[in-house]
Coordinates of C-alpha atoms in Angstrom, one line a residue:
Chain A
M1 CA -28.9 45.4 144.0
E2 CA -30.5 46.2 140.0
K3 CA -29.7 50.1 140.6
E4 CA -25.5 48.6 140.1
I5 CA -25.7 47.5 137.1
S6 CA -27.3 49.7 135.6
I7 CA -24.4 50.3 133.0
T8 CA -24.1 47.5 130.4
P9 CA -23.3 44.8 132.4
A10 CA -19.5 43.0 132.2
L11 CA -21.1 39.5 132.1
E12 CA -24.0 37.7 132.4
I13 CA -25.0 34.9 132.2
H14 CA -29.0 32.5 131.0
D15 CA -29.2 29.4 131.8
L16 CA -25.8 28.2 131.5
T17 CA -26.0 24.1 131.8
V18 CA -22.3 22.2 131.5
A19 CA -22.5 18.2 131.6
F20 CA -19.7 16.0 131.6
D21 CA -21.1 12.4 130.5
R22 CA -24.2 13.7 131.1
K23 CA -23.8 14.4 134.7
P24 CA -24.1 18.4 135.0
V25 CA -21.8 20.6 137.0
L26 CA -24.0 23.2 136.4
W27 CA -27.1 23.7 136.9
N28 CA -28.3 26.3 134.5
I29 CA -26.7 28.8 136.2
D30 CA -27.9 32.4 136.1
L31 CA -26.1 36.0 137.2
K32 CA -25.6 39.1 136.0
L33 CA -21.5 40.7 137.1
P34 CA -21.8 45.4 136.9
Q35 CA -18.5 46.6 134.8
G36 CA -15.1 47.3 137.4
K37 CA -15.3 45.1 140.1
L38 CA -13.6 42.1 141.4
V39 CA -15.3 39.2 141.5
G40 CA -15.0 35.5 144.2
I41 CA -15.7 32.4 142.8
I42 CA -16.5 31.0 146.2
G43 CA -17.7 27.0 146.9
P44 CA -16.7 23.8 147.5
N45 CA -14.0 21.5 145.5
G46 CA -15.7 20.3 142.5
A47 CA -18.6 22.6 143.3
G48 CA -17.6 23.9 139.6
K49 CA -15.3 27.0 139.9
S50 CA -13.2 26.4 136.8
T51 CA -16.1 24.6 134.9
L52 CA -18.0 28.0 135.1
I53 CA -15.5 30.3 134.6
K54 CA -14.1 27.9 131.2
A55 CA -17.9 27.6 130.0
V56 CA -18.1 31.8 129.4
M57 CA -14.6 31.4 128.1
G58 CA -16.0 28.4 125.0
L59 CA -13.4 25.9 126.3
L60 CA -16.0 23.4 126.9
P61 CA -19.2 23.2 124.8
L62 CA -22.4 24.2 127.1
S63 CA -25.4 22.2 127.7
S64 CA -27.3 24.5 127.2
G65 CA -27.3 28.8 127.9
F66 CA -25.3 31.1 126.9
A67 CA -23.1 34.0 128.5
K68 CA -23.2 37.4 127.2
L69 CA -19.9 39.8 127.2
F70 CA -20.9 43.2 127.8
D71 CA -23.7 42.5 125.7
Q72 CA -22.2 40.7 123.0
D73 CA -20.9 36.9 121.7
L74 CA -17.6 36.7 123.6
N75 CA -16.4 36.1 120.2
D76 CA -16.9 39.2 117.6
I77 CA -14.5 41.0 121.8
R78 CA -11.9 37.7 122.0
T79 CA -9.6 40.4 122.2
R80 CA -11.6 42.1 125.1
V81 CA -11.7 38.9 127.5
S82 CA -7.9 37.3 129.4
Y83 CA -7.0 34.2 130.8
V84 CA -5.4 32.9 133.7
P85 CA -5.3 29.3 134.0
Q86 CA -4.4 27.2 136.3
R87 CA -0.7 27.8 137.2
E88 CA -0.1 23.3 137.4
S89 CA -2.4 23.4 133.6
V90 CA 1.7 23.5 132.2
D91 CA 4.0 22.3 131.4
W92 CA 7.4 24.2 133.3
D93 CA 9.8 22.2 131.3
F94 CA 9.0 23.9 128.6
P95 CA 12.4 26.1 126.5
A96 CA 11.3 29.1 126.6
S97 CA 11.6 32.9 128.9
V98 CA 9.2 34.7 131.0
L99 CA 9.5 37.6 128.6
D100 CA 8.2 34.9 125.7
V101 CA 5.5 33.7 127.8
V102 CA 4.7 37.0 128.5
L103 CA 4.6 38.1 124.7
M104 CA 2.0 35.4 124.2
G105 CA -0.2 37.7 125.5
R106 CA 0.3 39.9 122.3
Y107 CA -0.5 36.9 120.0
G108 CA -3.7 37.7 120.1
K109 CA -4.6 41.1 119.0
L110 CA -1.1 40.0 116.2
G111 CA -3.0 38.1 114.1
L112 CA -1.7 35.3 111.6
F113 CA 1.7 37.0 109.6
N114 CA 2.9 39.4 111.9
R115 CA 5.4 38.7 114.4
P116 CA 6.0 40.6 117.2
R117 CA 7.7 43.6 117.4
K118 CA 9.5 46.3 119.5
A119 CA 6.0 47.6 120.5
D120 CA 4.8 43.9 122.0
R121 CA 8.3 44.0 123.4
D122 CA 8.4 46.6 125.7
A123 CA 4.9 46.6 126.3
A124 CA 5.6 42.9 127.4
M125 CA 8.8 44.2 130.1
D126 CA 6.0 47.1 130.8
C127 CA 3.5 44.6 132.5
L128 CA 6.4 42.4 133.9
K129 CA 7.5 45.3 135.9
Q130 CA 4.1 46.1 137.4
V131 CA 4.2 42.2 138.1
G132 CA 7.9 43.1 139.9
M133 CA 9.3 40.3 137.5
E134 CA 11.9 43.1 135.6
Q135 CA 14.7 41.5 136.5
Y136 CA 14.1 37.7 135.4
A137 CA 12.0 38.6 131.9
H138 CA 14.5 36.7 130.2
R139 CA 15.3 33.7 132.6
Q140 CA 14.3 30.1 131.2
I141 CA 10.5 28.9 132.4
S142 CA 11.8 26.3 134.8
Q143 CA 14.0 28.8 137.1
L144 CA 11.3 29.7 138.8
S145 CA 9.1 29.8 141.7
G146 CA 5.4 29.4 142.5
G147 CA 4.8 32.2 143.3
Q148 CA 6.6 33.6 140.1
Q149 CA 5.1 31.4 137.4
Q150 CA 2.1 32.9 138.7
R151 CA 3.0 36.8 138.2
T152 CA 4.6 35.4 134.8
F153 CA 0.9 34.9 134.2
L154 CA -0.2 36.8 135.4
A155 CA 2.3 39.7 133.7
R156 CA 0.7 37.5 130.3
A157 CA -3.1 38.2 130.4
L158 CA -1.5 42.7 132.0
A159 CA -0.1 41.6 127.4
Q160 CA -3.2 41.3 125.9
Q161 CA -4.3 44.7 127.7
A162 CA -8.5 43.0 128.0
D163 CA -11.2 45.0 130.1
I164 CA -11.8 41.5 131.4
Y165 CA -10.1 39.3 133.2
F166 CA -11.0 35.6 134.6
M167 CA -8.3 33.5 136.3
D168 CA -7.7 30.4 138.1
E169 CA -6.4 30.4 141.3
P170 CA -4.1 32.9 141.3
F171 CA -2.7 31.9 144.8
A172 CA -3.1 28.4 144.8
G173 CA 1.1 28.2 145.4
V174 CA 1.5 31.8 146.6
D175 CA 3.4 33.1 149.5
A176 CA 2.1 35.6 151.8
A177 CA 4.1 38.4 150.3
T178 CA 3.3 37.4 146.9
E179 CA -0.3 37.2 147.0
K180 CA -0.4 41.1 148.8
A181 CA 1.1 42.1 145.7
I182 CA -1.3 40.4 143.4
I183 CA -4.3 40.9 144.8
E184 CA -3.2 44.7 144.7
L185 CA -2.3 44.7 140.9
L186 CA -5.6 43.4 140.6
R187 CA -7.5 47.0 143.3
N188 CA -6.1 48.3 140.3
M189 CA -6.9 46.7 137.8
T190 CA -10.0 47.2 138.6
Q191 CA -9.5 51.1 139.5
A192 CA -9.5 51.0 136.1
N193 CA -13.1 50.1 135.6
K194 CA -11.2 46.3 134.4
T195 CA -13.6 44.1 136.0
V196 CA -11.5 40.2 137.2
I197 CA -13.4 37.5 138.1
V198 CA -11.1 35.2 140.3
V199 CA -11.2 31.3 141.9
H200 CA -10.9 31.6 144.9
H201 CA -10.2 29.1 147.8
D202 CA -9.5 30.9 151.4
L203 CA -13.1 32.1 152.8
Q204 CA -11.0 33.1 155.3
S205 CA -9.7 36.4 152.8
V206 CA -12.6 37.3 151.5
P207 CA -14.8 39.7 152.8
Q208 CA -11.2 41.7 153.1
Y209 CA -10.0 40.6 149.1
F210 CA -13.3 40.8 146.6
D211 CA -16.3 43.4 145.4
W212 CA -19.1 41.1 144.7
V213 CA -19.3 37.2 145.3
I214 CA -20.1 33.9 142.8
L215 CA -21.5 31.3 145.3
L216 CA -21.2 28.0 143.7
N217 CA -21.9 24.5 144.4
T218 CA -23.5 22.7 140.7
R219 CA -26.1 25.4 141.0
L220 CA -26.1 29.1 141.7
I221 CA -26.7 29.8 145.3
A222 CA -25.9 33.5 145.3
C223 CA -24.4 37.0 143.1
G224 CA -24.4 39.7 144.4
P225 CA -21.5 42.4 147.0
T226 CA -19.7 40.7 149.0
A227 CA -21.5 42.5 152.0
S228 CA -24.5 42.0 151.8
T229 CA -24.7 38.3 150.4
F230 CA -21.5 36.1 151.7
T231 CA -23.5 35.5 154.7
Q232 CA -23.4 33.0 156.5
S233 CA -26.6 30.6 156.0
N234 CA -25.7 31.3 152.4
L235 CA -22.1 29.6 152.9
Q236 CA -24.5 27.1 155.5
E237 CA -25.8 26.6 151.9
T238 CA -22.9 26.2 149.3
Y239 CA -21.0 24.4 151.7
G240 CA -24.1 22.0 152.7
G241 CA -23.1 18.9 155.5
K242 CA -19.4 20.6 156.1
L243 CA -21.1 22.6 159.1
T244 CA -18.6 22.5 162.3
L245 CA -16.2 24.4 160.1
L246 CA -18.1 26.9 159.1
S247 CA -19.2 27.8 162.1
D248 CA -16.0 29.3 163.6
V249 CA -15.8 30.4 159.2
G250 CA -19.4 32.7 160.3
D251 CA -17.3 33.9 163.4
L252 CA -14.2 35.5 161.8
I253 CA -16.2 36.6 159.3
K254 CA -18.4 38.7 162.0
R255 CA -15.4 39.0 164.1
E256 CA -13.8 40.2 160.8
S257 CA -10.5 39.8 162.0
F258 CA -8.1 36.8 160.0
P259 CA -6.0 36.2 161.8
N260 CA -3.8 32.6 161.1
R261 CA -4.1 32.4 157.1
E262 CA -2.9 28.8 157.6
G263 CA -6.0 27.7 160.3
S264 CA -7.9 25.1 160.7
A265 CA -10.8 26.3 159.0
K266 CA -9.2 26.4 156.1
Q267 CA -7.5 23.4 156.5
A268 CA -10.5 21.4 157.3
L269 CA -12.1 23.2 153.9
Chain B
M1 CA 29.1 12.0 93.1
N2 CA 26.6 9.3 95.3
D3 CA 27.0 9.8 98.4
I4 CA 26.7 13.4 98.7
Y5 CA 22.9 12.2 97.1
I6 CA 23.0 10.0 99.6
I7 CA 24.1 12.4 102.2
T8 CA 22.2 15.3 100.9
T9 CA 18.7 13.2 100.9
A10 CA 19.6 12.3 104.2
S11 CA 20.0 15.4 105.7
L12 CA 17.6 17.1 104.3
V13 CA 14.4 14.2 105.4
A14 CA 16.0 14.3 108.4
S15 CA 16.2 18.8 109.1
S16 CA 12.2 17.9 107.9
C17 CA 11.9 15.3 110.8
A18 CA 13.9 16.9 113.3
L19 CA 11.9 20.3 113.1
L20 CA 8.6 18.2 113.3
G21 CA 10.4 16.1 116.3
C22 CA 10.2 19.3 118.1
F23 CA 7.2 20.2 118.0
L24 CA 6.0 17.0 118.7
I25 CA 8.3 15.8 122.0
L26 CA 7.3 19.2 123.4
R27 CA 3.4 18.6 122.8
K28 CA 4.6 14.9 124.2
M29 CA 3.0 13.0 121.0
A30 CA 6.4 11.7 120.1
M31 CA 5.0 8.9 119.1
V32 CA 2.2 9.8 116.8
G33 CA 5.5 10.3 114.5
D34 CA 5.6 5.9 114.7
A35 CA 2.0 5.7 114.3
I36 CA 1.6 7.9 111.1
S37 CA 4.1 6.3 109.2
H38 CA 2.6 3.1 109.5
A39 CA -0.5 3.7 109.3
V40 CA -0.9 5.2 105.4
L41 CA 0.0 1.6 104.6
P42 CA -3.4 1.6 103.0
G43 CA -3.9 5.0 102.5
I44 CA -0.2 3.8 99.6
V45 CA -2.3 0.3 98.5
I46 CA -5.4 1.9 97.7
A47 CA -3.7 5.5 95.9
F48 CA -2.3 3.2 93.7
L49 CA -4.6 0.2 93.4
I50 CA -7.2 3.7 92.0
S51 CA -4.5 5.3 90.3
G52 CA -2.7 2.0 88.8
S53 CA 0.6 4.1 88.8
R54 CA 3.4 4.8 91.2
D55 CA 4.0 8.3 91.2
S56 CA 4.7 10.0 93.9
I57 CA 1.9 12.6 94.4
T58 CA -0.9 10.2 94.3
M59 CA 0.9 7.8 96.8
L60 CA 1.4 11.6 98.9
I61 CA -2.4 12.6 98.7
G62 CA -3.8 8.4 99.3
A63 CA -1.0 8.2 102.8
G64 CA -1.6 11.7 103.4
L65 CA -5.2 12.0 104.1
I66 CA -5.0 8.0 105.7
G67 CA -2.2 9.9 108.0
I68 CA -5.2 13.1 108.7
L69 CA -7.3 10.6 109.5
T70 CA -5.0 8.1 111.8
T71 CA -4.7 11.8 113.6
F72 CA -8.3 12.1 113.8
L73 CA -8.9 8.4 114.7
I74 CA -6.4 8.9 117.6
E75 CA -8.0 12.2 118.9
F76 CA -11.9 11.0 118.8
F77 CA -10.6 7.2 120.8
H78 CA -9.3 9.2 122.8
K79 CA -11.6 12.4 123.6
K80 CA -15.5 10.3 122.4
A81 CA -14.2 6.5 124.2
K82 CA -11.9 8.1 126.8
L83 CA -9.2 6.0 126.1
Q84 CA -5.6 6.7 127.0
T85 CA -4.4 8.3 124.4
D86 CA -0.6 5.8 124.0
A87 CA -4.1 3.2 124.2
S88 CA -5.5 4.8 121.1
I89 CA -2.0 5.5 119.0
G90 CA -1.5 1.3 120.1
V91 CA -5.1 0.2 117.6
T92 CA -4.7 2.6 116.3
F93 CA -2.0 2.6 113.4
T94 CA -1.4 -1.5 114.1
W95 CA -5.6 -1.9 113.1
L96 CA -4.5 0.9 109.5
F97 CA -1.3 -1.3 108.9
A98 CA -2.3 -4.4 109.5
V99 CA -5.7 -3.7 106.8
G100 CA -2.5 -2.1 104.7
V101 CA -1.1 -5.9 104.6
V102 CA -4.3 -7.5 104.3
L103 CA -4.2 -5.0 100.5
I104 CA -1.6 -6.0 99.7
S105 CA -1.2 -9.6 100.1
L106 CA -4.7 -10.0 98.5
F107 CA -3.7 -8.0 95.3
A108 CA -0.1 -8.8 95.9
G109 CA 0.1 -10.0 91.5
K110 CA -1.2 -6.3 90.5
V111 CA 0.4 -4.3 93.7
D112 CA 4.4 -3.3 93.1
L113 CA 5.2 -2.5 96.7
D114 CA 6.0 -4.5 100.1
Q115 CA 6.1 -4.2 103.6
D116 CA 9.7 -4.3 102.9
C117 CA 10.4 -1.5 101.0
V118 CA 7.9 0.2 102.3
L119 CA 9.4 -0.1 106.7
Y120 CA 13.1 -0.7 105.9
G121 CA 13.3 1.8 102.7
E122 CA 16.6 1.9 100.8
I123 CA 18.6 5.2 100.6
A124 CA 21.5 4.0 98.9
Y125 CA 18.6 3.8 95.6
V126 CA 17.9 7.2 95.5
P127 CA 20.9 7.6 92.9
I128 CA 20.1 5.4 90.7
D129 CA 15.7 7.1 90.7
I130 CA 16.6 10.3 88.3
L131 CA 14.0 12.9 87.8
I132 CA 14.6 12.4 83.5
I133 CA 12.8 15.8 82.1
N134 CA 12.8 15.2 78.0
N135 CA 15.5 13.2 78.4
E136 CA 17.4 14.8 80.2
S137 CA 19.0 14.5 83.4
F138 CA 18.2 16.9 86.5
G139 CA 19.5 14.6 89.2
P140 CA 17.6 12.1 92.4
R141 CA 14.7 12.6 92.2
A142 CA 13.8 12.4 96.3
L143 CA 16.5 15.1 95.7
Y144 CA 14.0 17.5 94.6
I145 CA 10.8 15.6 96.6
M146 CA 12.7 16.7 99.8
S147 CA 13.9 19.8 99.0
A148 CA 10.1 20.4 98.2
I149 CA 9.1 19.2 101.8
L150 CA 12.1 21.0 104.3
F151 CA 10.5 24.7 102.3
A152 CA 7.0 24.4 102.3
I153 CA 8.0 22.7 106.3
I154 CA 10.3 26.0 107.2
L155 CA 7.3 28.1 105.4
F156 CA 5.2 26.6 107.3
I157 CA 7.0 26.8 110.6
Y158 CA 7.6 30.5 109.6
I159 CA 4.6 31.7 109.3
G160 CA 2.5 30.0 112.9
Y161 CA 5.4 30.0 114.2
K162 CA 3.3 32.0 116.6
E163 CA 0.4 29.4 116.6
L164 CA 2.5 26.7 117.1
F165 CA 4.3 28.4 119.9
L166 CA 1.4 29.1 122.1
T167 CA -0.9 26.1 122.0
T168 CA 1.8 23.7 122.1
F169 CA 2.7 25.8 125.5
D170 CA -0.6 27.1 126.2
P171 CA -3.3 24.9 124.5
A172 CA -6.1 26.5 127.0
Y173 CA -4.8 30.5 126.6
A174 CA -4.0 30.0 123.0
S175 CA -8.0 28.7 122.9
A176 CA -9.7 31.7 125.5
I177 CA -7.9 34.6 123.2
G178 CA -9.1 32.5 119.8
I179 CA -7.0 30.7 118.5
S180 CA -8.0 27.5 117.3
T181 CA -6.1 24.9 119.1
S182 CA -7.4 21.6 116.8
L183 CA -7.3 23.4 113.4
W184 CA -3.0 24.0 114.5
H185 CA -3.1 20.3 115.4
Y186 CA -4.2 19.0 112.2
L187 CA -2.3 21.8 110.2
L188 CA 0.9 20.2 112.3
M189 CA -0.3 16.3 112.2
S190 CA -0.8 17.3 107.8
A191 CA 3.0 18.3 107.6
V192 CA 3.7 15.3 110.1
S193 CA 1.8 13.2 107.7
L194 CA 2.9 14.4 104.0
T195 CA 6.6 14.6 105.5
T196 CA 6.7 10.9 106.6
V197 CA 5.0 9.4 103.2
A198 CA 7.6 11.8 101.6
S199 CA 10.7 10.6 103.5
F200 CA 9.3 7.3 103.7
E201 CA 9.8 6.3 100.3
S202 CA 13.3 7.2 100.3
V203 CA 14.7 6.0 103.1
G204 CA 12.0 4.5 105.2
A205 CA 9.5 3.7 107.6
I206 CA 12.3 3.2 110.8
L207 CA 14.1 5.8 109.4
V208 CA 11.8 8.7 109.5
V209 CA 10.4 7.8 113.2
A210 CA 14.0 7.6 114.6
L211 CA 14.6 10.9 112.3
L212 CA 11.3 12.7 114.2
I213 CA 12.8 12.0 117.8
A214 CA 15.9 11.8 117.7
P215 CA 17.4 14.5 117.2
A216 CA 14.9 16.6 118.4
A217 CA 15.4 14.3 121.6
T218 CA 19.0 15.9 121.7
A219 CA 18.0 19.5 121.4
Y220 CA 15.7 19.7 124.0
L221 CA 19.0 18.2 126.1
L222 CA 21.0 21.5 125.2
T223 CA 19.0 24.5 125.2
D224 CA 16.3 26.6 126.6
N225 CA 15.5 28.4 123.7
F226 CA 13.1 27.5 121.9
K227 CA 14.5 28.3 118.2
L228 CA 18.0 27.7 118.8
M229 CA 16.1 23.9 119.4
L230 CA 14.8 23.6 116.0
V231 CA 18.4 25.0 114.6
I232 CA 19.8 22.6 117.3
A233 CA 17.2 19.9 116.3
C234 CA 18.2 20.1 112.3
L235 CA 22.1 20.1 112.5
A236 CA 21.5 17.3 114.6
G237 CA 19.6 16.0 111.8
I238 CA 22.4 16.3 109.3
A239 CA 25.3 15.0 112.5
A240 CA 23.5 11.9 112.7
S241 CA 23.0 11.8 107.8
V242 CA 26.8 12.3 108.0
T243 CA 28.5 10.2 110.0
G244 CA 25.6 7.7 110.0
Y245 CA 26.8 7.8 106.4
Y246 CA 30.5 7.0 106.6
V247 CA 29.6 4.2 109.5
A248 CA 27.2 2.7 107.0
V249 CA 30.1 2.2 104.2
W250 CA 33.0 1.5 106.7
L251 CA 30.5 -1.4 108.5
D252 CA 29.7 -2.1 105.1
S253 CA 26.0 -2.3 106.3
S254 CA 23.1 -0.5 106.3
I255 CA 23.1 3.7 106.3
A256 CA 19.1 3.7 106.9
G257 CA 20.7 2.3 109.5
S258 CA 23.6 2.7 110.7
I259 CA 22.1 6.8 110.5
A260 CA 19.8 6.4 112.9
M261 CA 21.9 4.4 115.2
M262 CA 24.1 7.4 115.5
A263 CA 20.9 9.2 115.5
G264 CA 21.2 7.4 119.4
V265 CA 24.6 8.0 120.2
I266 CA 24.0 11.3 119.7
F267 CA 21.6 11.5 121.6
T268 CA 23.2 8.8 124.3
F269 CA 26.5 11.4 123.9
T270 CA 24.4 14.1 124.6
L271 CA 22.4 13.0 127.5
I272 CA 25.3 12.4 129.4
F273 CA 27.5 15.5 128.6
S274 CA 25.2 18.1 127.5
P275 CA 26.5 20.9 130.1
S276 CA 23.1 22.5 130.8
H277 CA 20.6 18.8 131.2
G278 CA 23.4 16.3 131.0
L279 CA 23.6 13.1 133.2
I280 CA 27.3 14.4 134.7
S281 CA 27.3 18.3 134.9
K282 CA 24.2 17.6 137.0
R283 CA 26.0 15.0 139.1
L284 CA 28.8 18.3 139.9
K285 CA 26.3 20.1 140.8
A286 CA 24.2 17.7 143.3
T287 CA 28.2 17.7 144.8
I288 CA 29.0 20.9 144.8
G289 CA 25.1 21.9 145.5

């Protein structure tokens, strides 16, 4: 594990604690992530998965500890960090077109006083092409389906041309075909040495999707390559009491067969 | 000439309010304008007591500061005390307004101010309050003040368009890429305070509140393009000013009241007939679909 992080880690978290009203949501997190990996953050509801990425991006106050990206302070490398918030976090009835939203990805680099130029528009169109949404560029965002909204957000993150991407449940409410297209895109990004960190819910698809996993339940349970970290004992520790269904998941992992995605294990979680 | 002065002043107020109103309603903060327009009363009284003059600049500063304090208090109650936004707005502005009322009655002898004048204003007096420099008359003072305010707001939106647009649509993403949401929040709120204060001296707080929301809400029902929404909101505000003035002349009634009423009439008309979001077109779509 140490060998894989010989170069600068994409993300290093040290002693991180986040509390709301004195109640810790994240407790003493310590971890390092290598560059160019597709990383899944796994854990039960309320485990602090979204809180972890928000804390790292400075959207929430930290009670203690720090996070470094590429060995630097967040504020020094803001333009290299991108974020895909949860789809429900914005009002999709907002008077904006798909292209307007994707262009927001260029704002960080433009700075105050500069308006988006043709080069920015071209870059935004190119990102829409990558997510297969170019024909929707001028569509009003309220007319999009859930999957199209998600792809619009993804295109916006791509338009930022960052090096590390934090995504909060990009597969929530997305159909199977879109999910496949998105994971393909994320794979291509990691091949270009981008680091992609994804909050994920569906245990069955974890071994298929992710190179690394972070198992989280307020404290860090485990962090490492999926093959060695996504084990039944770690999962049991992460999900605590809800074990009967986890043994089902464990069986699935052992057999490496991933039949029906909407299987009983997921629903019960 | 007087009608032109009144209509122009009302249109300038309407445009300033409409532009800011678009951001307010999309941020789900429409009532903040209402809050500010009432809460600035103690600021005006205190500024008057300290400076002893009723000139606009002193009032603007006093009221502007209280306006920002108002938005700060609303944020504070909401974030720190975990009060709902509407509750924190309600608590903040009624309290500050009451302080203003108490101050006025306490210093009634010294203060040439009254609640009626602040709340209802009197746009009909605009042509009387003439700007005079070196014995030369330059037309109504309100005309100059409101032109300056409108110019400042257009400049503000022009420069900060990207940032205002993004922090309104997706504040979390804005912070993630390093755009300060609270900075733009307070800048926008300062602009609202400034406009409110400058406007109500001539047109009254109730008209300001109506013009902050109704034209922007009308525009929201007519377009899905934000830039177009800004333009339509201004046009709706101007239309309300012009028609409102003539309705007032025709009925021999309050001008500010008629303008606010026309803003409501235009909104209702749009709500029913808008081609995209109107009640009729929705009913039609439902029957066809």
